[in-house]
Tab-separated table of C-alpha atoms in Angstrom:
chain	number	residue	atom	x	y	z
A	1	UNK	CA	1.917	-12.551	-6.479
A	2	UNK	CA	1.478	-10.891	-9.868
A	3	UNK	CA	0.112	-7.495	-10.907
A	4	UNK	CA	0.134	-5.060	-13.828
A	5	UNK	CA	0.557	-1.287	-13.562
A	6	UNK	CA	0.336	1.573	-16.031
A	7	UNK	CA	3.899	2.869	-16.170
A	8	UNK	CA	3.307	6.627	-16.163
A	9	UNK	CA	0.861	6.635	-13.243
A	10	UNK	CA	3.088	4.243	-11.295
A	11	UNK	CA	6.099	6.504	-11.820
A	12	UNK	CA	4.123	9.573	-10.700
A	13	UNK	CA	2.968	7.880	-7.499
A	14	UNK	CA	6.471	6.631	-6.734
A	15	UNK	CA	7.815	10.146	-7.216
A	16	UNK	CA	5.199	11.589	-4.848
A	17	UNK	CA	5.954	9.046	-2.114
A	18	UNK	CA	9.735	9.357	-2.529
A	19	UNK	CA	9.616	12.870	-1.024
A	20	UNK	CA	9.194	11.356	2.428
A	21	UNK	CA	12.212	9.022	2.183
A	22	UNK	CA	15.502	10.345	3.559
A	23	UNK	CA	18.720	10.103	1.548
A	24	UNK	CA	20.283	8.263	4.511
A	25	UNK	CA	18.335	6.144	6.980
A	26	UNK	CA	19.343	4.597	10.291
A	27	UNK	CA	17.087	1.651	9.429
A	28	UNK	CA	17.972	0.151	6.050
A	29	UNK	CA	14.369	-1.021	5.520
A	30	UNK	CA	13.406	2.659	5.143
A	31	UNK	CA	15.438	2.806	1.925
A	32	UNK	CA	12.534	0.870	0.410
A	33	UNK	CA	9.012	1.412	-0.832
A	34	UNK	CA	6.400	-0.897	0.648
A	35	UNK	CA	4.207	-2.227	-2.177
A	36	UNK	CA	0.936	-3.817	-1.093
A	37	UNK	CA	-1.714	-5.379	-3.346
A	38	UNK	CA	-5.317	-5.758	-2.196
A	39	UNK	CA	-7.691	-6.768	-4.981
A	40	UNK	CA	-7.391	-4.237	-7.785
A	41	UNK	CA	-5.678	-1.635	-5.594
A	42	UNK	CA	-1.950	-1.060	-5.123
A	43	UNK	CA	-0.627	1.019	-2.240
A	44	UNK	CA	2.877	2.496	-2.286
A	45	UNK	CA	4.279	3.560	1.087
A	46	UNK	CA	7.415	5.433	2.105
A	47	UNK	CA	8.556	6.419	5.584
A	48	UNK	CA	11.267	8.184	7.575
A	49	UNK	CA	9.706	6.959	10.869
A	50	UNK	CA	8.281	10.394	11.745
A	51	UNK	CA	6.407	10.793	8.458
A	52	UNK	CA	4.595	8.079	6.492
A	53	UNK	CA	3.242	8.654	3.001
A	54	UNK	CA	0.999	6.294	1.032
A	55	UNK	CA	-0.210	6.697	-2.549
A	56	UNK	CA	-2.891	4.475	-4.047
A	57	UNK	CA	-3.568	3.442	-7.634
A	58	UNK	CA	-5.731	0.987	-9.521
A	59	UNK	CA	-3.999	-2.007	-11.101
A	60	UNK	CA	-5.335	-3.514	-14.311
A	61	UNK	CA	-4.731	-7.151	-13.428
A	62	UNK	CA	-3.594	-9.053	-10.357
A	63	UNK	CA	-3.197	-12.586	-9.051
A	64	UNK	CA	-3.093	-12.884	-5.280
A	65	UNK	CA	-2.820	-10.249	-2.572
A	66	UNK	CA	0.427	-9.584	-0.770
A	67	UNK	CA	3.159	-7.117	0.085
A	68	UNK	CA	6.879	-6.646	-0.472
A	69	UNK	CA	9.497	-3.968	0.217
A	70	UNK	CA	11.428	-2.788	-2.848
A	71	UNK	CA	14.503	-0.561	-3.151
A	72	UNK	CA	13.190	2.974	-3.702
A	73	UNK	CA	16.261	4.101	-5.620
A	74	UNK	CA	16.176	1.128	-7.981
A	75	UNK	CA	12.451	1.349	-8.624
A	76	UNK	CA	12.629	5.083	-9.337
A	77	UNK	CA	15.507	4.580	-11.766
A	78	UNK	CA	13.658	1.776	-13.577
A	79	UNK	CA	10.373	3.634	-13.972
A	80	UNK	CA	12.085	6.846	-15.029
A	81	UNK	CA	13.484	5.076	-18.089
A	82	UNK	CA	10.320	3.176	-19.106
A	83	UNK	CA	7.453	5.218	-17.661
A	84	UNK	CA	5.506	5.088	-20.929
A	85	UNK	CA	5.135	1.290	-20.855
A	86	UNK	CA	2.894	-1.042	-18.847
A	87	UNK	CA	4.823	-3.113	-16.309
A	88	UNK	CA	4.078	-6.595	-15.017
A	89	UNK	CA	5.423	-7.577	-11.598
A	90	UNK	CA	6.046	-11.244	-10.781
A	91	UNK	CA	6.947	-11.713	-7.109
A	92	UNK	CA	7.968	-14.972	-5.477
A	93	UNK	CA	6.377	-14.820	-2.036
A	94	UNK	CA	8.853	-17.350	-0.639
A	95	UNK	CA	12.209	-16.100	-1.989
A	96	UNK	CA	11.188	-12.408	-2.425
A	97	UNK	CA	12.574	-12.476	-5.956
A	98	UNK	CA	11.080	-9.763	-8.177
A	99	UNK	CA	10.820	-9.968	-11.958
A	100	UNK	CA	9.511	-6.852	-13.728
A	101	UNK	CA	8.601	-7.392	-17.357
A	102	UNK	CA	8.097	-4.743	-20.000
A	103	UNK	CA	7.749	-4.655	-23.782
A	104	UNK	CA	11.277	-5.662	-24.809
A	105	UNK	CA	12.821	-7.127	-21.679
A	106	UNK	CA	12.723	-7.590	-17.936
A	107	UNK	CA	14.499	-6.688	-14.687
A	108	UNK	CA	15.294	-9.217	-11.991
A	109	UNK	CA	16.330	-8.422	-8.415
A	110	UNK	CA	15.527	-9.219	-4.792
A	111	UNK	CA	12.960	-7.558	-2.568
A	112	UNK	CA	12.716	-7.491	1.231
A	113	UNK	CA	10.191	-9.136	3.543
A	114	UNK	CA	7.329	-6.672	4.054
A	115	UNK	CA	6.971	-7.619	7.732
A	116	UNK	CA	10.223	-5.745	8.441
A	117	UNK	CA	8.631	-2.458	7.377
A	118	UNK	CA	7.574	-0.244	10.344
A	119	UNK	CA	3.836	-0.010	10.930
A	120	UNK	CA	2.001	3.311	10.819
A	121	UNK	CA	1.436	4.839	14.275
A	122	UNK	CA	-1.967	4.184	15.833
A	123	UNK	CA	-3.641	7.431	16.805
A	124	UNK	CA	-4.841	8.065	20.339
A	125	UNK	CA	-8.476	7.484	21.280
A	126	UNK	CA	-8.966	11.213	21.899
A	127	UNK	CA	-8.715	12.847	18.481
A	128	UNK	CA	-10.292	15.582	16.395
A	129	UNK	CA	-11.374	15.521	12.747
A	130	UNK	CA	-11.932	18.368	10.321
A	131	UNK	CA	-12.603	18.635	6.606
A	132	UNK	CA	-10.965	21.641	4.971
A	133	UNK	CA	-11.001	22.616	1.294
A	134	UNK	CA	-7.704	21.718	-0.371
A	135	UNK	CA	-7.415	25.329	-1.528
A	136	UNK	CA	-7.613	26.550	2.079
A	137	UNK	CA	-4.836	24.223	3.242
A	138	UNK	CA	-2.685	25.111	0.240
A	139	UNK	CA	-3.067	28.846	0.850
A	140	UNK	CA	-2.225	28.374	4.520
A	141	UNK	CA	0.996	26.569	3.661
A	142	UNK	CA	1.914	28.808	0.706
A	143	UNK	CA	1.559	31.955	2.796
A	144	UNK	CA	3.657	30.755	5.737
A	145	UNK	CA	6.192	28.124	4.693
A	146	UNK	CA	8.768	30.659	3.464
A	147	UNK	CA	9.042	32.225	6.940
A	148	UNK	CA	9.655	28.972	8.856
A	149	UNK	CA	12.949	28.921	10.759
A	150	UNK	CA	15.774	26.564	9.803
A	151	UNK	CA	17.400	26.924	13.235
A	152	UNK	CA	17.034	23.599	15.067
A	153	UNK	CA	18.112	25.237	18.347
A	154	UNK	CA	14.477	26.379	18.659
A	155	UNK	CA	12.591	23.455	17.092
A	156	UNK	CA	9.115	24.911	17.701
A	157	UNK	CA	9.965	27.672	15.214
A	158	UNK	CA	10.803	25.170	12.452
A	159	UNK	CA	7.156	24.435	11.681
A	160	UNK	CA	3.835	26.053	10.823
A	161	UNK	CA	1.549	26.709	13.775
A	162	UNK	CA	-2.116	25.852	13.107
A	163	UNK	CA	-4.336	27.799	15.516
A	164	UNK	CA	-7.810	26.344	14.978
A	165	UNK	CA	-10.924	28.296	15.948
A	166	UNK	CA	-14.644	27.635	15.593
A	167	UNK	CA	-14.955	29.725	12.423
A	168	UNK	CA	-11.465	29.879	10.925
A	169	UNK	CA	-7.897	28.600	10.975
A	170	UNK	CA	-4.880	30.819	11.623
A	171	UNK	CA	-1.565	29.701	10.117
A	172	UNK	CA	1.572	31.226	11.678
A	173	UNK	CA	5.297	30.956	11.016
A	174	UNK	CA	8.361	32.894	12.127
A	175	UNK	CA	12.143	32.719	12.018
A	176	UNK	CA	12.358	35.602	14.582
A	177	UNK	CA	13.363	38.042	11.793
A	178	UNK	CA	9.953	37.927	10.133
A	179	UNK	CA	6.539	36.597	11.129
A	180	UNK	CA	3.503	35.672	9.041
A	181	UNK	CA	-0.053	35.424	10.344
A	182	UNK	CA	-2.532	34.150	7.776
A	183	UNK	CA	-6.209	33.745	8.741
A	184	UNK	CA	-8.590	31.835	6.468
A	185	UNK	CA	-12.328	31.580	7.161
A	186	UNK	CA	-13.245	29.707	3.969
A	187	UNK	CA	-14.404	26.778	6.106
A	188	UNK	CA	-15.398	26.586	9.774
A	189	UNK	CA	-13.791	23.687	11.714
A	190	UNK	CA	-16.424	23.923	14.460
A	191	UNK	CA	-13.988	23.421	17.353
A	192	UNK	CA	-10.758	24.793	18.800
A	193	UNK	CA	-7.313	23.209	18.814
A	194	UNK	CA	-3.731	23.732	17.727
A	195	UNK	CA	-0.594	21.960	16.545
A	196	UNK	CA	2.805	22.681	14.990
A	197	UNK	CA	3.282	21.028	11.600
A	198	UNK	CA	6.975	20.461	10.717
A	199	UNK	CA	8.224	21.924	7.451
A	200	UNK	CA	8.933	18.539	5.811
A	201	UNK	CA	5.343	17.210	5.927
A	202	UNK	CA	4.139	20.727	5.075
A	203	UNK	CA	6.189	20.605	1.872
A	204	UNK	CA	4.927	17.101	1.089
A	205	UNK	CA	1.334	18.136	1.743
A	206	UNK	CA	1.819	21.116	-0.567
A	207	UNK	CA	2.968	18.803	-3.366
A	208	UNK	CA	-0.011	16.456	-2.840
A	209	UNK	CA	-2.547	19.270	-2.959
A	210	UNK	CA	-1.117	20.338	-6.289
A	211	UNK	CA	-2.258	16.987	-7.723
A	212	UNK	CA	-5.742	16.715	-6.188
A	213	UNK	CA	-8.905	18.776	-5.675
A	214	UNK	CA	-11.645	18.426	-3.084
A	215	UNK	CA	-11.425	18.398	0.701
A	216	UNK	CA	-8.561	17.369	2.944
A	217	UNK	CA	-9.611	15.125	5.820
A	218	UNK	CA	-7.416	15.940	8.820
A	219	UNK	CA	-7.475	13.676	11.874
A	220	UNK	CA	-5.160	14.657	14.727
A	221	UNK	CA	-4.379	13.842	18.333
A	222	UNK	CA	-1.797	15.262	20.749
A	223	UNK	CA	1.163	13.700	18.915
A	224	UNK	CA	0.444	13.829	15.198
A	225	UNK	CA	-2.013	13.899	12.318
A	226	UNK	CA	-3.120	12.153	9.165
A	227	UNK	CA	-3.992	14.126	6.048
A	228	UNK	CA	-6.132	12.299	3.495
A	229	UNK	CA	-6.786	13.690	0.032
A	230	UNK	CA	-7.775	11.726	-3.062
A	231	UNK	CA	-5.270	8.921	-3.633
A	232	UNK	CA	-2.872	10.106	-0.912
A	233	UNK	CA	-2.541	9.567	2.826
A	234	UNK	CA	0.136	11.398	4.834
A	235	UNK	CA	0.820	10.738	8.520
A	236	UNK	CA	3.231	12.858	10.536
A	237	UNK	CA	4.339	13.703	14.050
A	238	UNK	CA	3.987	17.219	15.433
A	239	UNK	CA	6.706	19.388	16.920
A	240	UNK	CA	6.303	19.295	20.702
A	241	UNK	CA	6.162	22.544	22.642
A	242	UNK	CA	4.139	25.701	23.141
A	243	UNK	CA	4.200	28.179	20.281
A	244	UNK	CA	4.880	31.803	21.332
A	245	UNK	CA	2.009	34.271	21.579
A	246	UNK	CA	2.208	35.560	18.018
A	247	UNK	CA	-0.445	38.263	18.477
A	248	UNK	CA	1.699	39.932	21.120
A	249	UNK	CA	4.527	40.328	18.587
A	250	UNK	CA	2.373	42.156	16.019
A	251	UNK	CA	2.471	45.934	16.699
A	252	UNK	CA	-0.945	47.404	17.394
A	253	UNK	CA	-0.050	51.026	16.632
A	254	UNK	CA	1.944	51.692	13.477
A	255	UNK	CA	0.368	55.001	12.405
A	256	UNK	CA	2.530	55.788	9.365
A	257	UNK	CA	1.495	54.098	6.105
A	258	UNK	CA	3.317	53.707	2.804
A	259	UNK	CA	1.297	52.336	-0.124
A	260	UNK	CA	3.446	51.185	-3.019
A	261	UNK	CA	3.322	49.087	-6.170
A	262	UNK	CA	4.562	45.652	-5.136
A	263	UNK	CA	6.405	44.765	-8.351
A	264	UNK	CA	8.111	48.176	-8.591
A	265	UNK	CA	9.456	47.861	-5.056
A	266	UNK	CA	10.385	44.212	-5.559
A	267	UNK	CA	12.388	44.782	-8.745
A	268	UNK	CA	14.151	47.808	-7.244
A	269	UNK	CA	15.098	45.761	-4.182
A	270	UNK	CA	16.505	43.004	-6.364
A	271	UNK	CA	18.771	45.491	-8.112
A	272	UNK	CA	19.859	47.467	-5.060
A	273	UNK	CA	20.424	44.441	-2.800
A	274	UNK	CA	23.107	43.156	-5.188
A	275	UNK	CA	25.326	45.863	-3.690
A	276	UNK	CA	24.409	45.216	-0.039
A	277	UNK	CA	27.010	43.800	2.335
A	278	UNK	CA	26.774	40.010	2.132
A	279	UNK	CA	27.107	39.695	5.921
A	280	UNK	CA	23.969	41.734	6.632
A	281	UNK	CA	22.015	42.279	3.372
A	282	UNK	CA	21.150	45.693	4.815
A	283	UNK	CA	19.016	47.929	2.605
A	284	UNK	CA	18.172	51.394	3.939
A	285	UNK	CA	14.803	52.967	3.103
A	286	UNK	CA	14.596	56.759	3.107
A	287	UNK	CA	10.828	57.301	3.051
A	288	UNK	CA	9.448	60.610	1.764
A	289	UNK	CA	5.832	61.700	1.077
A	290	UNK	CA	5.914	60.710	-2.618
A	291	UNK	CA	8.865	58.361	-2.942
A	292	UNK	CA	11.087	55.910	-1.123
A	293	UNK	CA	14.827	55.932	-1.798
A	294	UNK	CA	16.571	52.575	-1.433
A	295	UNK	CA	20.252	52.560	-0.443
A	296	UNK	CA	22.740	49.707	-0.134
A	297	UNK	CA	26.511	49.618	0.193
A	298	UNK	CA	29.355	47.218	0.820
A	299	UNK	CA	32.236	49.061	2.481
A	300	UNK	CA	34.572	46.087	2.113
A	301	UNK	CA	34.372	46.284	-1.673
A	302	UNK	CA	33.642	49.989	-2.058
A	303	UNK	CA	30.332	49.442	-3.880
A	304	UNK	CA	26.939	51.081	-3.456
A	305	UNK	CA	23.548	51.492	-5.120
A	306	UNK	CA	20.570	53.813	-4.893
A	307	UNK	CA	17.131	53.729	-6.529
A	308	UNK	CA	13.952	55.775	-6.157
A	309	UNK	CA	10.459	54.277	-6.254
A	310	UNK	CA	7.209	56.243	-6.290
A	311	UNK	CA	4.889	55.694	-3.357
A	312	UNK	CA	2.120	57.283	-1.334
A	313	UNK	CA	3.183	57.928	2.253
A	314	UNK	CA	1.315	59.414	5.185
A	315	UNK	CA	3.501	60.072	8.203
A	316	UNK	CA	6.787	61.508	9.376
A	317	UNK	CA	9.724	61.135	6.997
A	318	UNK	CA	11.787	58.186	8.142
A	319	UNK	CA	15.059	56.388	7.516
A	320	UNK	CA	14.848	52.705	8.425
A	321	UNK	CA	16.906	49.611	7.592
A	322	UNK	CA	15.783	46.082	6.740
A	323	UNK	CA	17.337	42.878	5.475
A	324	UNK	CA	16.841	43.222	1.723
A	325	UNK	CA	16.648	39.492	1.045
A	326	UNK	CA	13.913	39.089	3.651
A	327	UNK	CA	12.002	41.970	2.074
A	328	UNK	CA	12.236	40.244	-1.309
A	329	UNK	CA	10.885	36.993	0.189
A	330	UNK	CA	7.998	38.836	1.805
A	331	UNK	CA	7.039	40.744	-1.347
A	332	UNK	CA	7.223	37.523	-3.376
A	333	UNK	CA	4.633	36.043	-1.037
A	334	UNK	CA	2.150	38.916	-1.077
A	335	UNK	CA	-0.289	38.436	-3.926
A	336	UNK	CA	-1.699	41.873	-4.615
A	337	UNK	CA	-0.641	44.607	-7.037
A	338	UNK	CA	-0.043	47.041	-4.178
A	339	UNK	CA	1.143	46.589	-0.602
A	340	UNK	CA	0.713	48.709	2.507
A	341	UNK	CA	3.772	49.111	4.731
A	342	UNK	CA	2.907	50.339	8.238
A	343	UNK	CA	5.613	51.902	10.423
A	344	UNK	CA	6.035	53.762	13.693
A	345	UNK	CA	9.762	54.401	14.215
A	346	UNK	CA	13.117	52.991	12.971
A	347	UNK	CA	13.491	50.726	15.993
A	348	UNK	CA	10.151	48.915	15.738
A	349	UNK	CA	8.903	46.222	13.334
A	350	UNK	CA	7.281	47.109	10.042
A	351	UNK	CA	3.958	45.564	9.031
A	352	UNK	CA	3.172	44.433	5.476
A	353	UNK	CA	-0.365	43.791	4.247
A	354	UNK	CA	-1.864	43.568	0.760
A	355	UNK	CA	-3.814	46.695	-0.179
A	356	UNK	CA	-6.826	44.493	-0.948
A	357	UNK	CA	-7.297	41.428	1.257
A	358	UNK	CA	-8.936	38.465	-0.484
A	359	UNK	CA	-12.430	37.549	0.722
A	360	UNK	CA	-12.232	35.290	3.773
A	361	UNK	CA	-8.494	35.948	4.205
A	362	UNK	CA	-6.357	38.187	6.410
A	363	UNK	CA	-2.608	38.333	5.760
A	364	UNK	CA	-0.207	40.188	8.062
A	365	UNK	CA	3.582	39.969	7.790
A	366	UNK	CA	5.972	41.733	10.150
A	367	UNK	CA	9.702	42.260	9.722
A	368	UNK	CA	12.235	43.294	12.334
A	369	UNK	CA	14.308	46.371	11.426
A	370	UNK	CA	18.100	46.554	11.363
A	371	UNK	CA	20.349	49.205	12.849
A	372	UNK	CA	21.414	51.882	10.386
A	373	UNK	CA	24.936	53.099	11.120
């Protein structure tokens, strides 16, 4: 088997697929890329057993179809150094010897029999298909991924919940300290369904969407899904379990509202939180009609900070504590000049929303308060 590839494109596709490969694998074959030639098309596949990623590219010249598994680490190192050059692969189908030739030299090493590479999971007969704009999927992931839990004790919280309705899709994530509900009605799926997408394929999908435009074709059954966009195909398994009733967690009556410039609050929090106790990151908000006073202190080191930020507040004056780092994360992921912070009392969650919701979108973020001593 012989084929030619354009070095830069080949390196980019390898880099995209490499995101699915684990640093350490129980099966040594998963340390490899699977390269498969069919006519003038080359597919590059990587897998960690739960997630399978394939990138496609056109090859300029080929002799014979076939497949071989190649060390991912070695191939990435090679292409990183000579990505600007065309590469010619000569592969001995019998011995699995690989010879890669470039302008001033060549590399010679052994590949692995492609038949050892695990096959992609066959989906169940009962499945659902939807076409969503890439921008809609990207916004859903961008708005929720930061709030996914890293605690594997509750695995269902380590992914993004897709709650699919006839006319919209709701994306939800929570680490129990904060919760995001993002509704997008840019496209109507036309049916109902749900699944929990793990954070790893969500991150991979996010990186793919950054390279391609158009629609994402999503085909899913009870166990997993395939996401197809442009030259990329990602298959993954879902997290099993029932996601909590997220609507029940969102307070329905938070009558007090603070409207504030997002960047002003964000930059003040960054300064004040430097002096918060590292064990709690507690920042106390003393909310007045025309300003909010931020306080933080670390009794162990005898340090403290205070800063005032102008705001518009309607409600009873209130002193309430929140994790400052979580507040910073939330404000970084709200994309409006001003935010509305809805409160009821110091013991109940606060609700963040952008002052102006984007057309076809509804973003709600809640944060649990902390005890102020």
